[in-house]
Every structure is written in C-alpha cells, then in structure tokens.
CSV table of C-alpha atoms in Angstrom, one decimal:
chain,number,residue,atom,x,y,z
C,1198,UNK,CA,84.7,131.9,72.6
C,1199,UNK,CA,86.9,130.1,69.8
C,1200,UNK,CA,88.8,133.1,69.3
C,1201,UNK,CA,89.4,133.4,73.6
C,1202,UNK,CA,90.5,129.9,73.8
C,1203,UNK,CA,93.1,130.4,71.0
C,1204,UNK,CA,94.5,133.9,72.1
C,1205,UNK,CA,94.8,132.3,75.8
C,1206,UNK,CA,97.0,129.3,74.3
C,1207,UNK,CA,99.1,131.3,72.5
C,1208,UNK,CA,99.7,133.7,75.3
C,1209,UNK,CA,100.7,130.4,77.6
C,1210,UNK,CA,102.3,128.6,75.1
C,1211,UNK,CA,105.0,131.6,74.3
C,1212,UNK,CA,105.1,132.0,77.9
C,1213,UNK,CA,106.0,128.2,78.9
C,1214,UNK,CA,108.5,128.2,75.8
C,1215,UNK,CA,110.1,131.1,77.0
C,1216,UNK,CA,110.4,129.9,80.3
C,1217,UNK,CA,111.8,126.3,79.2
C,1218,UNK,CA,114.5,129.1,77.0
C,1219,UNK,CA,115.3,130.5,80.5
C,1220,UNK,CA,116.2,127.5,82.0
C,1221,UNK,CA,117.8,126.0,78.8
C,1222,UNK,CA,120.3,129.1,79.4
C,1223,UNK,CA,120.3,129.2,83.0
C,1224,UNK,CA,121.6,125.5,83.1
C,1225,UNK,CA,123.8,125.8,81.0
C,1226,UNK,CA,125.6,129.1,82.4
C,1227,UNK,CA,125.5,127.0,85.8
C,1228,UNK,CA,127.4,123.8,84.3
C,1229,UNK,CA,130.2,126.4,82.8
C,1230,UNK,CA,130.1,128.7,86.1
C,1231,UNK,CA,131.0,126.7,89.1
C,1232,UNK,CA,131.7,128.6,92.4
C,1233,UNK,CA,131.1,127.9,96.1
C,1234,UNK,CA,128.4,130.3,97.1
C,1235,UNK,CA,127.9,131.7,100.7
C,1236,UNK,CA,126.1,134.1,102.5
C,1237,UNK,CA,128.4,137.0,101.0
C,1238,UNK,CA,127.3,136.1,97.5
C,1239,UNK,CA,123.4,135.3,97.6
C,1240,UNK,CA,120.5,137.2,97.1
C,1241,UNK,CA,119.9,139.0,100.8
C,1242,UNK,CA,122.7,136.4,102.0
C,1243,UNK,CA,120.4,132.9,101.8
C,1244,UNK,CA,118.7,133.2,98.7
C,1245,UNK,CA,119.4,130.9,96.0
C,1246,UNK,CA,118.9,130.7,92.0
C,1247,UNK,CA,117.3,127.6,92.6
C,1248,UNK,CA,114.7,129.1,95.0
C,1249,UNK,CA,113.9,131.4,92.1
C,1250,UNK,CA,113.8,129.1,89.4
C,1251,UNK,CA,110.8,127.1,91.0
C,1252,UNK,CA,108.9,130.5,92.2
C,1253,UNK,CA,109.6,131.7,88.5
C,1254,UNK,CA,107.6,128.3,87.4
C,1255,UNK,CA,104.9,128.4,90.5
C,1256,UNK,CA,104.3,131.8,89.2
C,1257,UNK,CA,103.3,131.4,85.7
C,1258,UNK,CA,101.0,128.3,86.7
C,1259,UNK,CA,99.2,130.6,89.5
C,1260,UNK,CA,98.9,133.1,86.9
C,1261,UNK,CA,97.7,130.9,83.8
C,1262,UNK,CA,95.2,129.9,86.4
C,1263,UNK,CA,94.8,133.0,87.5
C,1264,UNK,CA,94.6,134.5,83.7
C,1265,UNK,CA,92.3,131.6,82.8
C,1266,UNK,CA,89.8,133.0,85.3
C,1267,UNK,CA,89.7,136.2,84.4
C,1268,UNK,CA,89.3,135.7,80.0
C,1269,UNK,CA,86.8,132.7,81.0
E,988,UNK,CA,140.3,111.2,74.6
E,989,UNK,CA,144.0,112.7,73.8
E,990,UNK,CA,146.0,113.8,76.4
E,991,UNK,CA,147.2,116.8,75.0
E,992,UNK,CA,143.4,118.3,75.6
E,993,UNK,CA,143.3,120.7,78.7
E,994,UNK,CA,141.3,119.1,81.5
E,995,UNK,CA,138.3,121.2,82.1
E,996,UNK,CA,137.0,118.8,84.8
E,997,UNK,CA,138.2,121.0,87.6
E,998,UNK,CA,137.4,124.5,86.0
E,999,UNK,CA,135.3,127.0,87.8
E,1000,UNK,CA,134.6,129.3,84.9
E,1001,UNK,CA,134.9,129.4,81.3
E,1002,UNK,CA,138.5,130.8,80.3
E,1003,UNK,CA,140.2,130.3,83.8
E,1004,UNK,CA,144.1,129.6,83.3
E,1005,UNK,CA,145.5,126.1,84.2
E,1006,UNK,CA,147.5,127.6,87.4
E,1007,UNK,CA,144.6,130.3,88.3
E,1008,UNK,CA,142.8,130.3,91.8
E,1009,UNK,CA,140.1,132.0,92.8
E,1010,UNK,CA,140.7,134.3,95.8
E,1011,UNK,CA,137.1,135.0,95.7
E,1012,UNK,CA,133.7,136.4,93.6
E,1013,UNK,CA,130.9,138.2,94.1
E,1014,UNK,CA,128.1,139.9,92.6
E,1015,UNK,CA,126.5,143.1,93.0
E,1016,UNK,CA,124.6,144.4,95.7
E,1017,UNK,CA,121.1,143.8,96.0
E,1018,UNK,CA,120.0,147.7,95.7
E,1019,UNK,CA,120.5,146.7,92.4
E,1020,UNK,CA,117.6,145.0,92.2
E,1021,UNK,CA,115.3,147.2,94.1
E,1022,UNK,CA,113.6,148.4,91.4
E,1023,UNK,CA,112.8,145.3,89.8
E,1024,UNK,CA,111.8,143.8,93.2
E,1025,UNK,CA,109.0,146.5,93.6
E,1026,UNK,CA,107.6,146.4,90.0
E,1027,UNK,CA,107.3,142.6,90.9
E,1028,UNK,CA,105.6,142.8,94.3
E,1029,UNK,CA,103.2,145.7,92.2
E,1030,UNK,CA,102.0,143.0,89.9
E,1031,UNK,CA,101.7,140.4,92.0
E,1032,UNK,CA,99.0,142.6,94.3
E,1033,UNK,CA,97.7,144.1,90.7
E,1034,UNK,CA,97.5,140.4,89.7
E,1035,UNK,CA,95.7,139.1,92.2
E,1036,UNK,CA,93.4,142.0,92.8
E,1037,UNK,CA,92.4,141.9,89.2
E,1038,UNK,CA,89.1,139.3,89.5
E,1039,UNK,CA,87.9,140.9,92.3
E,1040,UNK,CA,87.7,144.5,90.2
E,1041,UNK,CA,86.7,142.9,86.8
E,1042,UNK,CA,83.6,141.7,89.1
E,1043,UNK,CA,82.7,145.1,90.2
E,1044,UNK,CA,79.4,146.3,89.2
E,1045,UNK,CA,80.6,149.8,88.8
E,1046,UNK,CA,82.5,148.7,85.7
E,1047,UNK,CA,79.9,146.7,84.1
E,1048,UNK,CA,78.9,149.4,81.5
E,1049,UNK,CA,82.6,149.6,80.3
E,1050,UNK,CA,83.1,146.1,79.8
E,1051,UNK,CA,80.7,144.8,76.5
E,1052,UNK,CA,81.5,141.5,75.7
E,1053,UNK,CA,84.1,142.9,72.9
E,1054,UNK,CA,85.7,145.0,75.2
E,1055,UNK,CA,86.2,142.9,77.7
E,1056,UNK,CA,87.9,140.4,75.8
E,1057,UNK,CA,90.2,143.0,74.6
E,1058,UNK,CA,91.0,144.9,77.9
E,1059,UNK,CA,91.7,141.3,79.6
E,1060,UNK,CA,93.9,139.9,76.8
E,1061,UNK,CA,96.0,143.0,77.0
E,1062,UNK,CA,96.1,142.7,80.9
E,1063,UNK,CA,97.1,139.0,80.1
E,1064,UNK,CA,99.4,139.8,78.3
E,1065,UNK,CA,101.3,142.5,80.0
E,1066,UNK,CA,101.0,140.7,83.7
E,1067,UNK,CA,102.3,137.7,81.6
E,1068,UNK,CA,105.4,139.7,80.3
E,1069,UNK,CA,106.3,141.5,83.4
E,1070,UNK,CA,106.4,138.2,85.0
E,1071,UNK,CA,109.1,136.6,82.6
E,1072,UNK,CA,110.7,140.7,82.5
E,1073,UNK,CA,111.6,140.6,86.1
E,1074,UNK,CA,112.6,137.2,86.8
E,1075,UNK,CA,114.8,137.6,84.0
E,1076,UNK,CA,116.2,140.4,85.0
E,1077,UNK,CA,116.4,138.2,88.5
E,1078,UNK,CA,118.3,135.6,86.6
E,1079,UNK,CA,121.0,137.7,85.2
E,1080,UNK,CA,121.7,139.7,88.2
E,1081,UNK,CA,123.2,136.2,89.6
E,1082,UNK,CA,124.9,135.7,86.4
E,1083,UNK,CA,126.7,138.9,86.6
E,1084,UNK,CA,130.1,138.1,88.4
E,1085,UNK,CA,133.0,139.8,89.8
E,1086,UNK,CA,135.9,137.6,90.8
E,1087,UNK,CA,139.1,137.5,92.4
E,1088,UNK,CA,141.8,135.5,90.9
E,1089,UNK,CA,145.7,134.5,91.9
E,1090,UNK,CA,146.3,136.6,88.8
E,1091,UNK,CA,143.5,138.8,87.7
E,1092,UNK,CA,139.9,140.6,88.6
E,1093,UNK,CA,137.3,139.9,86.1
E,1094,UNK,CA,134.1,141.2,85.4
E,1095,UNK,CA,131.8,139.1,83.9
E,1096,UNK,CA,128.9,140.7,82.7
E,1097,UNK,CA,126.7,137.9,81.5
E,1098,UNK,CA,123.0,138.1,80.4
E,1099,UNK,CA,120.9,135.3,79.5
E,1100,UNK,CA,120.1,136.0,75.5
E,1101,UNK,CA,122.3,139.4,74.7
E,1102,UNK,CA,125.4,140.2,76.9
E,1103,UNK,CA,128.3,138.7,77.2
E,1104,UNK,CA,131.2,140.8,78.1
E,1105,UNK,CA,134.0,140.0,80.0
E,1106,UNK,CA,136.7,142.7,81.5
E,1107,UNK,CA,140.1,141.1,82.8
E,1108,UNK,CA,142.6,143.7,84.5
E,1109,UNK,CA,145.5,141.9,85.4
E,1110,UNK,CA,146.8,142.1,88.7
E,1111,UNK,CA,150.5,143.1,87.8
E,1112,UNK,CA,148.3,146.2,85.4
E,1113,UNK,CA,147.0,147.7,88.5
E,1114,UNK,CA,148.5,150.7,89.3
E,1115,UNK,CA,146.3,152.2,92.5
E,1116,UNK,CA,143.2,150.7,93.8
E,1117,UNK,CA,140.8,153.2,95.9
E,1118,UNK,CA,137.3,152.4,97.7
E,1119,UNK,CA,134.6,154.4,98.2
E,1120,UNK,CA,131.4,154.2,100.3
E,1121,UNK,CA,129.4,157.5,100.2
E,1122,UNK,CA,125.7,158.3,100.9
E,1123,UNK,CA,123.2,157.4,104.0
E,1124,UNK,CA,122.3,153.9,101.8
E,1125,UNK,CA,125.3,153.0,100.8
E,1126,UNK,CA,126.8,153.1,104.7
E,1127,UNK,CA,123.3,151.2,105.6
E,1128,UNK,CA,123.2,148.5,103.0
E,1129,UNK,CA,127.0,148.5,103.0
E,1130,UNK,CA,128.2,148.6,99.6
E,1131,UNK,CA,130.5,151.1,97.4
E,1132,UNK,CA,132.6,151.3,94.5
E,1133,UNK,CA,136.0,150.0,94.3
E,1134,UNK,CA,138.1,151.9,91.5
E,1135,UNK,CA,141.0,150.3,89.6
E,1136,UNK,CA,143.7,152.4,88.3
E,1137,UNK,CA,145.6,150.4,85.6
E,1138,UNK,CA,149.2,151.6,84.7
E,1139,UNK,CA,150.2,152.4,81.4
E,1140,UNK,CA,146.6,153.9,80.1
E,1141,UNK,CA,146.1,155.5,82.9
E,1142,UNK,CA,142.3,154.5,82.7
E,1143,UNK,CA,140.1,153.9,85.6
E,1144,UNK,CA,137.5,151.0,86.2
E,1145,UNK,CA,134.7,151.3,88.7
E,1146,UNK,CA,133.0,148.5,90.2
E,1147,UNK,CA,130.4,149.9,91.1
E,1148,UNK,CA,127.7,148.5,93.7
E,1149,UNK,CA,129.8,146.3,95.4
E,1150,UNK,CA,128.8,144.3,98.3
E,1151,UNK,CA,130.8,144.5,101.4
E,1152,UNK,CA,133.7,146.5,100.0
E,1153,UNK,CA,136.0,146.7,102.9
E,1154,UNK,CA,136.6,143.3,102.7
E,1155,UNK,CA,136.9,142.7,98.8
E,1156,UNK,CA,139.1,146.5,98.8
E,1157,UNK,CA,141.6,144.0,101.0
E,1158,UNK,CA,141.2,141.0,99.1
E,1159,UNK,CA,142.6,142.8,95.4
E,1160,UNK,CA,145.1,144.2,97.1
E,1161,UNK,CA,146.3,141.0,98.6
E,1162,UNK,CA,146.1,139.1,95.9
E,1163,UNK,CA,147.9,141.9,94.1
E,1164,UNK,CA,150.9,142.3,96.5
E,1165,UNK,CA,150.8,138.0,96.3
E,1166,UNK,CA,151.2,138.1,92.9
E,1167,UNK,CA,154.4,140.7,92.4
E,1168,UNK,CA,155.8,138.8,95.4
E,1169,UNK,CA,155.5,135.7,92.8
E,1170,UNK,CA,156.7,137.4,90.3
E,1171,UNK,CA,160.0,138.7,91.9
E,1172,UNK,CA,160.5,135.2,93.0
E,1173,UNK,CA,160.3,134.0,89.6
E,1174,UNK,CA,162.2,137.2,88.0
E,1175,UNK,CA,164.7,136.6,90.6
E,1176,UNK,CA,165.6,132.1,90.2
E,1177,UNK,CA,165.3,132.9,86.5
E,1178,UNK,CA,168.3,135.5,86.4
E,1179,UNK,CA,170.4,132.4,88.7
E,1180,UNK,CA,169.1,130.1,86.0
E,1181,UNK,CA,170.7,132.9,83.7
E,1182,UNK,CA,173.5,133.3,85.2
E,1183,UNK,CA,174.4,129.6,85.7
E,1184,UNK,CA,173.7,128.9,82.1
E,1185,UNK,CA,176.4,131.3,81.2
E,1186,UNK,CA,178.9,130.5,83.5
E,1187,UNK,CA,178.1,126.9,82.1
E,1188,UNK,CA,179.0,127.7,78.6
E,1189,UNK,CA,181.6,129.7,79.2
E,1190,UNK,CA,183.7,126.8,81.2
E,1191,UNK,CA,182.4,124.0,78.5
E,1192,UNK,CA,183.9,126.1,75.8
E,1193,UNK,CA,187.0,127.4,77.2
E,1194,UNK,CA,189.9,126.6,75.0
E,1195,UNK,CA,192.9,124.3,76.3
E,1196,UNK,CA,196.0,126.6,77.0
E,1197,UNK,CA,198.7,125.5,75.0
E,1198,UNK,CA,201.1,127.0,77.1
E,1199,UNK,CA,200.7,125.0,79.6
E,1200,UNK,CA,199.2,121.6,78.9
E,1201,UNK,CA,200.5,120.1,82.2
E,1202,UNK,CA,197.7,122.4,83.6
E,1203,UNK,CA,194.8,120.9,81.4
E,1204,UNK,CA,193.7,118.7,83.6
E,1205,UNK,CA,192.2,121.3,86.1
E,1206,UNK,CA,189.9,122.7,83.2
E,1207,UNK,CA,186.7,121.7,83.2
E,1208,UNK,CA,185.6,120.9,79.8
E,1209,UNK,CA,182.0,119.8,78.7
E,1210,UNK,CA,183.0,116.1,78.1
E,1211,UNK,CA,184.3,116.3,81.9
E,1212,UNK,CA,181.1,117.3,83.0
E,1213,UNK,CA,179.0,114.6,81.5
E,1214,UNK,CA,181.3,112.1,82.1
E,1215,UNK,CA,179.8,108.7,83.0
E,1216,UNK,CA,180.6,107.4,86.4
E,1217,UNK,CA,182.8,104.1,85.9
E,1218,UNK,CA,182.7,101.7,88.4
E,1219,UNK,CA,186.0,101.9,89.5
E,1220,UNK,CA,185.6,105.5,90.2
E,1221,UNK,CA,182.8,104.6,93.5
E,1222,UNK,CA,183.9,104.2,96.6
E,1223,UNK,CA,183.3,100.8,98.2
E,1224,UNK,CA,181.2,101.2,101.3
E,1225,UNK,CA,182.9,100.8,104.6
C-alpha cells in the first residue's frame, strides 16, 4: 500500500512539474511572440492556445483522479 | 533607462527590424495534427474505459495483487505520458510560425524544450515563387506548398502544409513587388543625392579665373553659398 501511494506521487508530481515547465515556456514564447490572431490562423479557425492550456490542466486532474481510482 | 537602447515595447517577435511590418503569419494546417488528434481521442476512450475493464471478472485470475499493481502503474504511466506527449506536440504546433514581413518571410520553427530554428529569405533574394495544391485532401482541407526559389544559390524552400495558399501565394508576392518598388525609390533619390553632392563640390571648389576677374563675381564659391543673410540684404515688406 506504502509502496502504491509513493509510486502514485511520484507519477503526479513529475506530471504537475512538467506541466507547470509547459506553461513556464509557453508564457514566455507568448510575451516575446505577439501577433493578432484570426480565424485564418487558429486551430480549426476559433480555437485558441488558451482553450488548450486549461483542457491540458482539466485533463491531468480528471486523470489523477481517474488514475487514483484505478491503483486504489 | 538610456536612450540609445532599442524600444522593444512595440515588437511583435523576437529579432523584428525597427522599420519591419508584418504583412501577415500563419501556421500550418491542421492535417498536421491529425495524427496526434487521434492518438489523443484513443486515450481518452482507453482512459476512461479502463475501470470499467480492470472490474471485469473475466480478468480476475490475471490480476494477483502484485500484478495488478504493476500492470496499472505501467498503464498510469503511459496514459500519463501520452497526455503531456500530445498536448505538447499541441503546444508547439501554435508555436511554429510562418510570417510575412515588409522585407522578409520567416520560418520560425520553435519547440517548447529543443527547436529553435529560424529561416529568413529576404524578399529582394527571391527569385520565383510557385504554389502548389495537389491531392483530393489537399483541394478539401485547402492547403499546399508554396516554393521559394532564391537567386544566387539557386536553392529552393518549401513551405509545406500551408493553410489557404492562394491567398498567402499573393501576399509574398506583393510584399515582394512592394519592396523592389521601395528599393528603386530609394536607389533612384540616392543617385540625385549623388549627383547633387558632386555638382556641389565641383562648383565650391572651382578655382577663380584669373583671366578674367571682372567675371568672379558670377562664380559660385562655397563661402557664397553659406553666406549669412545680413539684414540689409531682406526685403522690407510692402
């Protein structure tokens, strides 16, 4: 059980690091890179990085919950 | 803060030139991603289906306590790093930029962590640009690739994947034919400058004929030029 619990926070805990990396970068690329976006230039012609950056968060939380129900 | 430092308030990107514009950018098309989108939309269904199989009494025998705590770990894990895989991969397809400039095309190809490569053919280096949209998917999902010829190597760049291409094929070359318009403009006031500058030193210098120095007056000399006004020499107003 010990040995569950710590391989499940390690696994997270990379993750979210990795993820707070990601956005670290992201950020920073989008205060050097400053363009007026439109319909010709998005994903599918309306969607935004922003859009993605909280999915990309709402995904990892569904699956850690997901993940914790499955080990547990 | 000095002066001399270049204002970088009003930059759009990092290296733009202090009288560069931006015609316009893009990125690639989203075919690009199709891959990527379907390995995502396959985990997410795997993900979610996963409880409901680990529950299933046909597998019961297979998973020993042991066993199942190493066959869910490794799921964990690889769910957990296709996640982060394909949303980077998300990420750096709307990092990676192709724009338009007053005076060049760029590519930037920008990753997150590894690449950072930039390409800059200049406009006045383009030699022929062509456009090509072949294939049932590429006339469906309207994209191509747009093929820079640049003089002097003789070396050919393909964008390739290009969104809409019609309308950024027209947009280079404007931007090109803009430019050497520019350019002749400039060519062409500098060579007056030029030619004024000479014709300038040639009078300031011209030696007094000594033949003649009745006649001196009618040269004009460099301190005739830059002669000071005197008062007595304006004209009272009527």
């Amino acid at each position: 059980m010990l040995l569950q619990i710590a391989l499940f926070s390690i696994f997270h805990t990379l993750s979210a690091l990795f993820l707070v990396a990601v956005l670290y970068r992201l950020y920073s690329y989008i205060r050097r890179y400053r363009f007026n976006e439109s319909k010709y230039t998005l994903l599918f012609g309306f969607v935004h990085m922003h859009w993605f950056v909280w999915f990309y968060v709402g995904a990892l939380l569904v699956w850690s919950v997901i993940s914790y129900i499955i080990m547990f | 803060m000095n002066n001399s430092e270049p204002n970088h308030k009003h930059r759009n990107f990092k290296g733009q030139l202090p009288d560069e514009a931006i015609v316009c950018f893009t990125r690639k098309h989203w075919v690009q991603l199709f891959p990527y989108i379907f390995t995502a939309l396959l985990v997410c269904v795997f993900a979610l289906y996963l409880p409901f199989l680990v529950g299933r009494k046909e597998l019961e025998p297979l998973l020993t306590s042991g066993g199942f705590f190493v066959l869910s770990s490794i799921i964990i894990g690889a769910i957990t790093y296709a996640l982060h895989y394909i949303f980077t991969k998300i990420f750096n397809y709307y990092l990676r930029i192709i724009l338009i400039t007053n005076q060049r095309v760029i590519d930037l190809n920008k990753t997150l962590f590894i690449n950072d490569q930039r390409l800059t053919i200049m406009l006045s280096e383009i030699q022929d640009i062509s456009m090509e949209r072949m294939g049932i998917m590429q006339t469906i999902f309207n994209y191509g690739t747009i093929n820079i010829v640049i003089s002097g190597v003789t070396k050919t760049k393909p964008l390739h994947r290009i969104p809409n291409p019609d309308y950024h094929f027209r947009k280079i070359v404007q931007a090109r034919q803009e430019y050497m318009n520019r350019l002749a403009t400039v060519t062409r006031d500098s060579a007056v400058n030029v030619t004024e500058n000479i014709y300038a030193q040639q009078n300031a210098f011209r030696p007094l004929p000594v033949e003649a120095p009745e006649l001196a007056e009618n040269v004009v000399t460099r301190e005739r030029i830059f002669q000071p006004i005197t008062t007595d020499a304006v004209l009272p107003l009527q």
